[in-house]
Coordinates of C-alpha atoms in Angstrom, one line a residue:
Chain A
X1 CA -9.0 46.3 29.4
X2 CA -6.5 43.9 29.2
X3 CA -3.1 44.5 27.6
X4 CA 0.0 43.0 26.0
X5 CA 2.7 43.0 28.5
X6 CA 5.9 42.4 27.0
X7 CA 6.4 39.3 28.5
X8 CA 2.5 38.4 26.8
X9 CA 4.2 39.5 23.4
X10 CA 7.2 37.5 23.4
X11 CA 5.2 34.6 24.1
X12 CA 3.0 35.5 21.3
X13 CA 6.3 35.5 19.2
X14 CA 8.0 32.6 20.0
X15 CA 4.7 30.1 20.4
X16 CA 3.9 31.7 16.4
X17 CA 7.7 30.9 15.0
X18 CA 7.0 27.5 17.0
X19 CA 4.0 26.5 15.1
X20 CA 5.9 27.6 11.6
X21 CA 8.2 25.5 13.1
X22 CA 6.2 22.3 13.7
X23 CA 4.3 23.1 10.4
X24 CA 7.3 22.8 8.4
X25 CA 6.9 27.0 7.2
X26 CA 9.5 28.9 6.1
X27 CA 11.0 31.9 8.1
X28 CA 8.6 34.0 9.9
X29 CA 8.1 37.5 10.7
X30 CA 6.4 38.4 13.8
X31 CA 5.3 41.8 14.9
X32 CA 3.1 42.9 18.0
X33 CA 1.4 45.9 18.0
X34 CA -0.4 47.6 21.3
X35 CA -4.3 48.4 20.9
X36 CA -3.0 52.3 20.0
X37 CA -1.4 50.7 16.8
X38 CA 2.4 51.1 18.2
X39 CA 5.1 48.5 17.9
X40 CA 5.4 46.8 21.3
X41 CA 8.0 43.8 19.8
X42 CA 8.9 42.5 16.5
X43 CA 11.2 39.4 15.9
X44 CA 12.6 38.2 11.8
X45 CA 13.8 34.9 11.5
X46 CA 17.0 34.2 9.9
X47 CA 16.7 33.7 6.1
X48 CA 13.6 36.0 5.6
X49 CA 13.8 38.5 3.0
X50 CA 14.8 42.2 4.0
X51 CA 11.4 44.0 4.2
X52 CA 9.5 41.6 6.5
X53 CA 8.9 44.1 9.0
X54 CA 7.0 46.3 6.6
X55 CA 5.1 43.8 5.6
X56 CA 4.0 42.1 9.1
X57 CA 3.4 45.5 10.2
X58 CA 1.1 46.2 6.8
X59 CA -0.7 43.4 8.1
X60 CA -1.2 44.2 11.9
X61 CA -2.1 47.9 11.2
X62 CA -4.5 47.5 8.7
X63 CA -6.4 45.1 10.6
X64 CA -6.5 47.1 13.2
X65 CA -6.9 50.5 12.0
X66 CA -10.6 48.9 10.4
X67 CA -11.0 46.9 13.8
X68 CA -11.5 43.9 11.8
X69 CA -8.8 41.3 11.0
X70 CA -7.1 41.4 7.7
X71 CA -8.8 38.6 6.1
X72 CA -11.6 41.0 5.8
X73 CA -9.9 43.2 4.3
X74 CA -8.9 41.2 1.4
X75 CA -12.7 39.8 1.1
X76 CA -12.9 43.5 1.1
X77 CA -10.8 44.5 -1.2
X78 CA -11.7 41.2 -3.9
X79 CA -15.2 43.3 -4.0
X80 CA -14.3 46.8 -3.6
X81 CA -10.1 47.4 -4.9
X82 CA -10.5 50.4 -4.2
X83 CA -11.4 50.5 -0.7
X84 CA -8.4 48.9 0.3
X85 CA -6.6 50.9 -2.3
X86 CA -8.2 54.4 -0.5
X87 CA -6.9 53.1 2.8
X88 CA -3.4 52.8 2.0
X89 CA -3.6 56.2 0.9
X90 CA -5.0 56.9 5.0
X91 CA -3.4 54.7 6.9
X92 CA -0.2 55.2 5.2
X93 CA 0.5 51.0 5.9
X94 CA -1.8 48.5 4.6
X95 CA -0.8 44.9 3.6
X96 CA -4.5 43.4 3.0
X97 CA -4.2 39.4 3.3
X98 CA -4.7 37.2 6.1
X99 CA -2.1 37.4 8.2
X100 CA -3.0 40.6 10.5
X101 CA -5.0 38.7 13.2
X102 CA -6.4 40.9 16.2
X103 CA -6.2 40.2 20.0
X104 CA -8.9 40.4 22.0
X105 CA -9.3 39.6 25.6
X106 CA -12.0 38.1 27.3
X107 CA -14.3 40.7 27.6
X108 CA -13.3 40.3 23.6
X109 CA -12.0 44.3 23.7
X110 CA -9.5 44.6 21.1
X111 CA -6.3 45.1 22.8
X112 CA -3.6 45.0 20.2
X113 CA -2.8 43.1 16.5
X114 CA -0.3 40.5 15.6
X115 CA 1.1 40.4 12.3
X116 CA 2.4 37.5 10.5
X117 CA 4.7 37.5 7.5
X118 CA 7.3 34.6 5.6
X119 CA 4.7 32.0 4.1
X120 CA 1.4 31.4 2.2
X121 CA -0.9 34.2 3.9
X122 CA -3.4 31.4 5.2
X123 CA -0.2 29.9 6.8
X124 CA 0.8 33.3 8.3
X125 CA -2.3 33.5 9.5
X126 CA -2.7 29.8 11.1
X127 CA 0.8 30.6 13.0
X128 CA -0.8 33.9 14.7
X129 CA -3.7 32.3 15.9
X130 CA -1.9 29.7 17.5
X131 CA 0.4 32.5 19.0
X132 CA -1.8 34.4 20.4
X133 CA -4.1 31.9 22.0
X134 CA -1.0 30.4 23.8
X135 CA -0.9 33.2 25.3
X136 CA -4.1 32.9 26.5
X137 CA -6.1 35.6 24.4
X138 CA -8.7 35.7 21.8
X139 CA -7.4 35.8 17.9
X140 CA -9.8 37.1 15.5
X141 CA -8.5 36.6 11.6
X142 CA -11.6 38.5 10.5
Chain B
X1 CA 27.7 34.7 1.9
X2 CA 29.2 36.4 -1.1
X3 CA 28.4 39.9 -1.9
X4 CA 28.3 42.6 -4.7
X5 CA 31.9 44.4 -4.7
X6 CA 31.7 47.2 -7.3
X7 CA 33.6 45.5 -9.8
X8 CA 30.8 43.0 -10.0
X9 CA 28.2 45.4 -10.1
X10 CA 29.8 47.5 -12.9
X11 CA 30.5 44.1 -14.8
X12 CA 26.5 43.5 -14.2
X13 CA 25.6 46.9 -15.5
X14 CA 28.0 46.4 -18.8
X15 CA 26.9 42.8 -19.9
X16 CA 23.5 43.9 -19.3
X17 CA 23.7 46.6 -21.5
X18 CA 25.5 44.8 -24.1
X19 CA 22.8 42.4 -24.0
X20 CA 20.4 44.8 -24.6
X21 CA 22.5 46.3 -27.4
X22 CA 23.1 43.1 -29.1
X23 CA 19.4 42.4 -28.7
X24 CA 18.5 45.6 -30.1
X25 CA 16.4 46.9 -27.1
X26 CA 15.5 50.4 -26.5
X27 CA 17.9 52.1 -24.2
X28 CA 18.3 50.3 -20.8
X29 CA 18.9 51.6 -17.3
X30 CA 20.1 49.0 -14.4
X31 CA 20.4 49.1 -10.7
X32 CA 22.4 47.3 -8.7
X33 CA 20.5 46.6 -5.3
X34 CA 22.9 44.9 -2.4
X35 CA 21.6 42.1 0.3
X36 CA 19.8 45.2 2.3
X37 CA 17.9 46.9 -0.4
X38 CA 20.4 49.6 -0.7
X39 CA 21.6 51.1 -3.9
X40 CA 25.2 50.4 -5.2
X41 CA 25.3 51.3 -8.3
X42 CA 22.8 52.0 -11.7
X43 CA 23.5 53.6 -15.1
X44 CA 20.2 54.9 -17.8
X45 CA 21.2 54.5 -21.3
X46 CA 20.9 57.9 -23.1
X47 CA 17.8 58.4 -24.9
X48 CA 15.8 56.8 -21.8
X49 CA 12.9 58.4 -20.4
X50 CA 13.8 60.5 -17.4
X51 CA 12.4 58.6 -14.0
X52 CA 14.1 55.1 -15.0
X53 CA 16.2 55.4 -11.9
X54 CA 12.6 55.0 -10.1
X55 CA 11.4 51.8 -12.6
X56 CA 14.6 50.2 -12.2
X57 CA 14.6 50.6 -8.6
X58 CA 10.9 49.5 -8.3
X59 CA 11.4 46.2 -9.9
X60 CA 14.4 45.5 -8.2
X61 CA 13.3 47.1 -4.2
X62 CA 9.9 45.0 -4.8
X63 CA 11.6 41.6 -5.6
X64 CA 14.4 41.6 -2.9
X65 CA 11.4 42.6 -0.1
X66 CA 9.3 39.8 -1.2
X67 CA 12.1 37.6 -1.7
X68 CA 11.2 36.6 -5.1
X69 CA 11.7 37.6 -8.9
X70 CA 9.5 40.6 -9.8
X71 CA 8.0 38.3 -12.4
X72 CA 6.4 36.5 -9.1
X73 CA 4.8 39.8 -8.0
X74 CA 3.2 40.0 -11.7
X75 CA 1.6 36.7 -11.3
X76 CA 0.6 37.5 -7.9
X77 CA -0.7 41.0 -8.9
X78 CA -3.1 39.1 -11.6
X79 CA -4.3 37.1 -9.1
X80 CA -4.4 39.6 -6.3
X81 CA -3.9 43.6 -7.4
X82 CA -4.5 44.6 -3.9
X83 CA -1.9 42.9 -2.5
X84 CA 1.1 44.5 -5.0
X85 CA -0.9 47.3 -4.4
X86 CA -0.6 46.9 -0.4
X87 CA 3.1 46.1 -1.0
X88 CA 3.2 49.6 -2.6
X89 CA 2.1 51.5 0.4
X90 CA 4.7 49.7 2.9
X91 CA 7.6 49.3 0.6
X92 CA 7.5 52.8 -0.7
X93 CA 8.4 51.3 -4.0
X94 CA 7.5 48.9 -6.2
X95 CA 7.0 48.0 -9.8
X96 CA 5.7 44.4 -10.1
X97 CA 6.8 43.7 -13.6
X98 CA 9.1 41.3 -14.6
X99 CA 12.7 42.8 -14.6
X100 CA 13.6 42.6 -11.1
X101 CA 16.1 39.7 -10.2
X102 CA 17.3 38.3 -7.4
X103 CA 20.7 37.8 -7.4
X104 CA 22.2 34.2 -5.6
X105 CA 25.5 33.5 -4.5
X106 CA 26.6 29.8 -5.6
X107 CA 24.7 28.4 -2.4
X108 CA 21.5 29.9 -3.4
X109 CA 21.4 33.0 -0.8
X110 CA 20.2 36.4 -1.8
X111 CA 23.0 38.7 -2.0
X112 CA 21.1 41.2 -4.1
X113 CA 18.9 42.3 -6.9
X114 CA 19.4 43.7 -10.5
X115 CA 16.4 45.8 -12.1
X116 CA 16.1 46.7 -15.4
X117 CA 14.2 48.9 -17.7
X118 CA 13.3 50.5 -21.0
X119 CA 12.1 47.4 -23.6
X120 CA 9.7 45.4 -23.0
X121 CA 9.2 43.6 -19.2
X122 CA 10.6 39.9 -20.6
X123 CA 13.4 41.6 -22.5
X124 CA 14.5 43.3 -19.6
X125 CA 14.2 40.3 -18.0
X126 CA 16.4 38.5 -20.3
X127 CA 19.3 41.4 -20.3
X128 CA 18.9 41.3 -16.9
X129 CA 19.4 37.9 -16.6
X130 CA 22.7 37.8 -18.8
X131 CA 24.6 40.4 -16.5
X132 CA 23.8 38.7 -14.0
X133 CA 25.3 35.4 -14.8
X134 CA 28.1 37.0 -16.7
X135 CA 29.6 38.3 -13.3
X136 CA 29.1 34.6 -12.1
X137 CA 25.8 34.6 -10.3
X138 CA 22.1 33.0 -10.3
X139 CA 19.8 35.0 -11.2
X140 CA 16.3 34.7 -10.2
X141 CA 13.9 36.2 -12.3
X142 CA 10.2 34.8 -10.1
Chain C
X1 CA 23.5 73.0 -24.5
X2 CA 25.9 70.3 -23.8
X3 CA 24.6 67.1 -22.3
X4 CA 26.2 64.5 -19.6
X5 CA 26.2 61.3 -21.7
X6 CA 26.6 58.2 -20.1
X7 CA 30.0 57.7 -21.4
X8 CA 30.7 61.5 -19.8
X9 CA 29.2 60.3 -16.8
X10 CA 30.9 57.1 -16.4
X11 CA 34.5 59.6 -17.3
X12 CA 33.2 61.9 -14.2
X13 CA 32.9 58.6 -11.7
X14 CA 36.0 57.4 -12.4
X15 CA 38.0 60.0 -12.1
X16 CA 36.3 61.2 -9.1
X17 CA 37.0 57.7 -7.5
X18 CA 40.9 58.4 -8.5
X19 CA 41.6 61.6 -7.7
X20 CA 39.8 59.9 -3.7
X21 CA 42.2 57.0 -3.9
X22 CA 44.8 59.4 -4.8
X23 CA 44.4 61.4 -1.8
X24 CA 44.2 58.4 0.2
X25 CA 39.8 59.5 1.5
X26 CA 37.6 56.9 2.4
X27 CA 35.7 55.4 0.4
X28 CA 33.2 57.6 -1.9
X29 CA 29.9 57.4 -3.5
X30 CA 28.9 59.6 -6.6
X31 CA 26.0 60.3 -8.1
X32 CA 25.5 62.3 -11.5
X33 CA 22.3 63.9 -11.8
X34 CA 21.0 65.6 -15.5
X35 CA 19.4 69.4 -15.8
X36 CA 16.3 68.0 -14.9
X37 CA 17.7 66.4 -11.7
X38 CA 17.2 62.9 -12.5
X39 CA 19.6 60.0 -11.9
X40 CA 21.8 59.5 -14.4
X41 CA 24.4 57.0 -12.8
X42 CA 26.0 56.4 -9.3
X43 CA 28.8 54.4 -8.0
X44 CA 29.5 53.3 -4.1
X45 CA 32.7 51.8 -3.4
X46 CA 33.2 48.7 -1.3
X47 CA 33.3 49.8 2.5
X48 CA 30.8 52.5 2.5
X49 CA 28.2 52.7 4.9
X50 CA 24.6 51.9 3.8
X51 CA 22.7 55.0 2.5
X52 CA 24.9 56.8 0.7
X53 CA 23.2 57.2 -2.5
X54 CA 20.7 59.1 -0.3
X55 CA 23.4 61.4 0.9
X56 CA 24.6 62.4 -2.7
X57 CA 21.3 62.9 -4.0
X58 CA 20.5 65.3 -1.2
X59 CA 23.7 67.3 -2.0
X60 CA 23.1 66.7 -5.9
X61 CA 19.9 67.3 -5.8
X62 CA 19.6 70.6 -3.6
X63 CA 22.7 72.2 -5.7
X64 CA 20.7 71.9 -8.9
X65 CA 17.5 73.1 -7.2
X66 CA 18.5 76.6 -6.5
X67 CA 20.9 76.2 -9.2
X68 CA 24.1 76.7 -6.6
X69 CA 26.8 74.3 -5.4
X70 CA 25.9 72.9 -2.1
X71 CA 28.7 74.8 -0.7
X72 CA 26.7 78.1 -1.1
X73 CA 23.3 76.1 0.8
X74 CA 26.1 75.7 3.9
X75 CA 26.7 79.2 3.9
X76 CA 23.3 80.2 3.5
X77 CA 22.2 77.8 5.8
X78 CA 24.7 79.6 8.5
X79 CA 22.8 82.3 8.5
X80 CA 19.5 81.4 7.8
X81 CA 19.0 77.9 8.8
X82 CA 15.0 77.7 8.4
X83 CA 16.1 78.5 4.6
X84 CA 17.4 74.7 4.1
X85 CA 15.1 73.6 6.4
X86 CA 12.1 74.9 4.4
X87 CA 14.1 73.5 1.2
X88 CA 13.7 70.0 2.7
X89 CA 10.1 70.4 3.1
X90 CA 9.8 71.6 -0.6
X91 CA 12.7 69.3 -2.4
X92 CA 12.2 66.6 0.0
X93 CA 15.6 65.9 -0.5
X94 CA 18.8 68.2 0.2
X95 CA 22.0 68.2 2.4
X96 CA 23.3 71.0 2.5
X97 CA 27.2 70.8 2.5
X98 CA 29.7 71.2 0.0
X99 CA 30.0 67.9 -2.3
X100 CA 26.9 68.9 -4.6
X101 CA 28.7 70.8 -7.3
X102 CA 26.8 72.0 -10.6
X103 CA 28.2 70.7 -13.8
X104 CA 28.8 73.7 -16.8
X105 CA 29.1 73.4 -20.0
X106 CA 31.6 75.8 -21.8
X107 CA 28.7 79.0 -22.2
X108 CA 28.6 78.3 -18.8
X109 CA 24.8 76.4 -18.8
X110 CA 24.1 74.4 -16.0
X111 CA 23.6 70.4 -17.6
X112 CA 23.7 68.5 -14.1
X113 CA 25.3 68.1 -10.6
X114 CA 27.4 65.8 -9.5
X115 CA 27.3 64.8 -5.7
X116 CA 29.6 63.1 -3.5
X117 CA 29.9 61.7 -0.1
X118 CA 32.2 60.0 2.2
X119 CA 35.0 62.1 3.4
X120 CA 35.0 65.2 4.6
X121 CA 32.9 67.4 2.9
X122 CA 35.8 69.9 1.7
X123 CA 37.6 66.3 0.0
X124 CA 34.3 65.6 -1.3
X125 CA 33.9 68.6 -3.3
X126 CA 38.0 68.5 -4.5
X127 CA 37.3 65.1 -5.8
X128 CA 33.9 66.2 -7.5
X129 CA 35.6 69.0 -8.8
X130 CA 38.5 66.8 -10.4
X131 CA 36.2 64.5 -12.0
X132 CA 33.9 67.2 -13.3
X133 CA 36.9 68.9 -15.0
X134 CA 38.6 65.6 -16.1
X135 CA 35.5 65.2 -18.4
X136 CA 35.8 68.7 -20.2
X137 CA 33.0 70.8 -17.8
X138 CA 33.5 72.9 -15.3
X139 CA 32.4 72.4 -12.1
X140 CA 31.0 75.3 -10.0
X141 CA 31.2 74.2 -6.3
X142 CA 28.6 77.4 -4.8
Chain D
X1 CA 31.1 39.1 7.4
X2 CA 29.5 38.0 10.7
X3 CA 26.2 38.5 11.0
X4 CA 23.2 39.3 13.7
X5 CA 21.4 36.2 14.0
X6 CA 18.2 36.5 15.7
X7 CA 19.6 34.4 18.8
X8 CA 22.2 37.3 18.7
X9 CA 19.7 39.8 18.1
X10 CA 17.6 38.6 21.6
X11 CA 20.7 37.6 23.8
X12 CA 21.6 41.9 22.8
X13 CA 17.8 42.9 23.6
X14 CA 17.7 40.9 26.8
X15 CA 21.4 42.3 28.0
X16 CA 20.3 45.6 27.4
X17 CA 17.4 45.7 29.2
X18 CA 19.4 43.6 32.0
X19 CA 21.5 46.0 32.2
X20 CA 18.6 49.0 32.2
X21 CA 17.1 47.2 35.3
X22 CA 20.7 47.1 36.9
X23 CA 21.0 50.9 37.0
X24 CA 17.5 51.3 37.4
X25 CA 17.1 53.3 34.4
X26 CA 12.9 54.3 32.7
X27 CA 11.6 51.2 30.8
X28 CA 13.9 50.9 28.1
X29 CA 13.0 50.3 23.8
X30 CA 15.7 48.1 21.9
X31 CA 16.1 47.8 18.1
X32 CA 18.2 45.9 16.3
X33 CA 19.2 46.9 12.5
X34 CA 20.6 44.5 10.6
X35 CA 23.8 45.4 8.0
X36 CA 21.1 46.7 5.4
X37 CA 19.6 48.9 7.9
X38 CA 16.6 46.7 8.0
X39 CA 14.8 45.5 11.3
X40 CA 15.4 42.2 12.7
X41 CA 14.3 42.3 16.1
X42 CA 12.3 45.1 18.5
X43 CA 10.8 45.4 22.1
X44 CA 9.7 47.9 23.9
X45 CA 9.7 47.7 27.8
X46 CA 5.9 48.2 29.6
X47 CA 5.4 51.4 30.7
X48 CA 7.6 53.0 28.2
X49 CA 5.8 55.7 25.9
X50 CA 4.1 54.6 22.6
X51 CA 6.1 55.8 19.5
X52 CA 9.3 54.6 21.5
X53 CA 10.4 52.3 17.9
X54 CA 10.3 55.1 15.8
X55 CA 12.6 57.3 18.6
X56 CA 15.2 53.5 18.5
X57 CA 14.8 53.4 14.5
X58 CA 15.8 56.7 14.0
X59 CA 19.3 56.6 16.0
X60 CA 20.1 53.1 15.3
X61 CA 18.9 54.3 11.4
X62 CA 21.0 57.4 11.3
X63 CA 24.0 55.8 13.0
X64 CA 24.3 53.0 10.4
X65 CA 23.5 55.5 7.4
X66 CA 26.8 57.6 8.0
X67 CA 28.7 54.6 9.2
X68 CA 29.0 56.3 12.6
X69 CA 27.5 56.0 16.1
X70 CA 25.1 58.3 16.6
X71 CA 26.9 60.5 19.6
X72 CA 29.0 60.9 16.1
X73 CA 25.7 63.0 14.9
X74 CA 24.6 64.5 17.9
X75 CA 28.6 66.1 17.6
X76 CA 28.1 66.9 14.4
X77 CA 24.3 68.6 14.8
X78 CA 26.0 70.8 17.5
X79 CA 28.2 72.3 15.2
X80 CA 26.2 72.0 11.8
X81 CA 22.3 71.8 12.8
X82 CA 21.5 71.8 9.4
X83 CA 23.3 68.6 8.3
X84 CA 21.6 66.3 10.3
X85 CA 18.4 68.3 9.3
X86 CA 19.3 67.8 6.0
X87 CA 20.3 63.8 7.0
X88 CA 16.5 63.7 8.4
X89 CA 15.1 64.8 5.0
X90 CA 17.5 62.3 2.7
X91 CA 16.9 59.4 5.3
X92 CA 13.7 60.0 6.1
X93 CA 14.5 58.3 9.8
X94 CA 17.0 60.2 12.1
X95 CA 17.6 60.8 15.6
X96 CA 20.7 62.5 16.4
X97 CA 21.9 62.2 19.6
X98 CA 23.4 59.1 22.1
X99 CA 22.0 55.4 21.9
X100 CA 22.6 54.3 18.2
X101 CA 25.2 52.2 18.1
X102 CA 27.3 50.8 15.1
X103 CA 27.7 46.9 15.6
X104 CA 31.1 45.7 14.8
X105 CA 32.0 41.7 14.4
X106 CA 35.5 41.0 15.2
X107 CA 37.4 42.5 12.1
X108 CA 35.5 45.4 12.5
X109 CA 33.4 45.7 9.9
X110 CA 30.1 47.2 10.4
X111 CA 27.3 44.4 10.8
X112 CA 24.3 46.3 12.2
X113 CA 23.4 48.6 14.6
X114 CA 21.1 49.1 17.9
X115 CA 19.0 52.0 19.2
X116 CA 18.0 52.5 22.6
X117 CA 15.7 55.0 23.8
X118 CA 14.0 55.8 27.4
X119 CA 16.4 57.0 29.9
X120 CA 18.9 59.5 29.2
X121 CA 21.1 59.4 26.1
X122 CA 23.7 58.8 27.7
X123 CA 22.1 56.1 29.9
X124 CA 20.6 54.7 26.6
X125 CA 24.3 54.4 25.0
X126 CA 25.7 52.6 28.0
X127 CA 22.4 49.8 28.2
X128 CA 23.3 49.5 24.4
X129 CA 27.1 48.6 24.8
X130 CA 26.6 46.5 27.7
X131 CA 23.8 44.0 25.2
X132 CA 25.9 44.7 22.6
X133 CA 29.4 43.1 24.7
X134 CA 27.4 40.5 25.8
X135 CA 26.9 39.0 22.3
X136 CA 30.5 38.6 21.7
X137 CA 30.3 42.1 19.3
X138 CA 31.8 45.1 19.7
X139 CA 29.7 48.5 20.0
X140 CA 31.0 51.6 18.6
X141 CA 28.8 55.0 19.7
X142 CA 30.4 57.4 17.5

């Protein structure tokens, strides 16, 4: 199984803020998490709001703690509240709109999530993909 | 960027009270949040209900994480309940009602937020409002 | 039984402030909780580090809930310190050093706690003590 | 009040790992708070063990919550292991010992702080001042 160096994640995070960037998005949040659901890097652009992190990682974890990305998890939870509703009570961290994309590598394993936080969520979520396939992954939005 | 000294905050708290009192709202409580989300000051009314430290903070924790007015994270809830709901599990706190303000400096930063409690969600709105631009801020209500 | 108003709260801040400007501490934070142990008002002067609120609730709060100054949790926790530590587990929040000091009325009920942090934990508790006594209670340090 | 910009916020991740490398210390973890005690940036070195943010957060966290570097609460914890027991319950996030250091702009007020975790405390606490000089701040370990 492949895995996210740290030199994979901080291309992750700066080719995501460079696509907010060139889309004209407001400040981003970026956060990387490794396939066992720990923070490997995390960057906040200047003029987010104060609880970004929370929220990028809400995103990432829940997407990964299901093994689907958080898109899902909002069509999920537009038919069944309370699903997503039960698994903030278990995973402790659950932020259930697009935005918490998942990495796979080739073999399409899931080796980590990326979380994206600062604009619309389909934005958020347009900005990890690009991320993570510059760095020459898979992303999977669910 | 300016900041909430105490003397602000304490002329917040007052003129929101006042409002409230000239109004003839139930008993108020207000909390003072500064640019990090921490607390710097709050005062409940007597003959308020006995977790309004909790409300106020809610309303005001929710609005400064999100970066927007709690009345925002009303209209979102409507639309979306799982996501104020999500917000809840990785904030800690939140209480998406209108009520929470952000407070802006006279170049538009964030340098706070006010949250208020104990009459109806627009009327603490409104209170919350006045204090705030008494002590010579923007308030930003969502 | 006698009950901290906000106007008897407000009359306990101050003067606690004064009597720490008098004796030249650094800057304080006070909380005043009621008998149930719910936030009544705070104050955190200009200059004090982040999360102070949290520090005189603990002491605040952990006085009122064995219904002892925090100076008596030190002591206790001197000798028995899985004691406090257990208390944390079961109040979730208590620090226990002297600056939580139970506010009496004149039969000697116990209608709140005052707790403050910032100096030294002795100069905490004087200045507590001074505003406690400048609004008419007694204050009963553990 | 200066402030950690995220430019800042790498050049002090990248010197303190630089510096790691130079005196070949165990893959390093680097967080930076900002003034709010929220998180701005985070990475964690390959190699190093998984819940390495939560060991960064907690010093940096604790440091900034007293207003002191954490070698300030490692002191403290040897004479009074119940405060900073206590400090873990009314924070919620604490690691008392060397490596959480207060940030300090130029008039010395407080404008963040960094954790470092991997190597020896000690060892974490010079890699921390050495990113921390390097951004034009000054670090204060308690």
């Amino acid at each position: 199984m492949a895995e996210i160096t740290l030199r994979k994640a901080r291309t992750i995070i700066a080719k995501t803020l460079a696509k907010g960037r060139d889309m004209g998005l407001k400040p981003l949040s970026v956060i990387i998490l490794d396939a066992g659901g720990n923070v490997k890097a995390f960057e906040r652009e200047d003029g987010a709001s104060n609880l970004r992190f929370q929220m990028a990682h809400g995103k990432a974890y829940g997407a990964l703690g299901v093994g689907q990305g958080s898109r899902y998890l909002m069509n999920r939870a537009e038919k069944q509240p309370y699903f997503t509703a039960g698994l903030g009570t278990v995973f402790g961290n659950i932020l259930p709109v697009p935005g918490g994309v998942l990495v796979r590598d080739r073999k399409g394993a899931i080796i980590g999530a990326v979380g994206v936080t600062g604009d619309t969520s389909d934005n958020d979520e347009i900005a990890a993909m690009a991320g993570i396939e510059a760095a020459g992954f898979t992303g999977d939005p669910g």
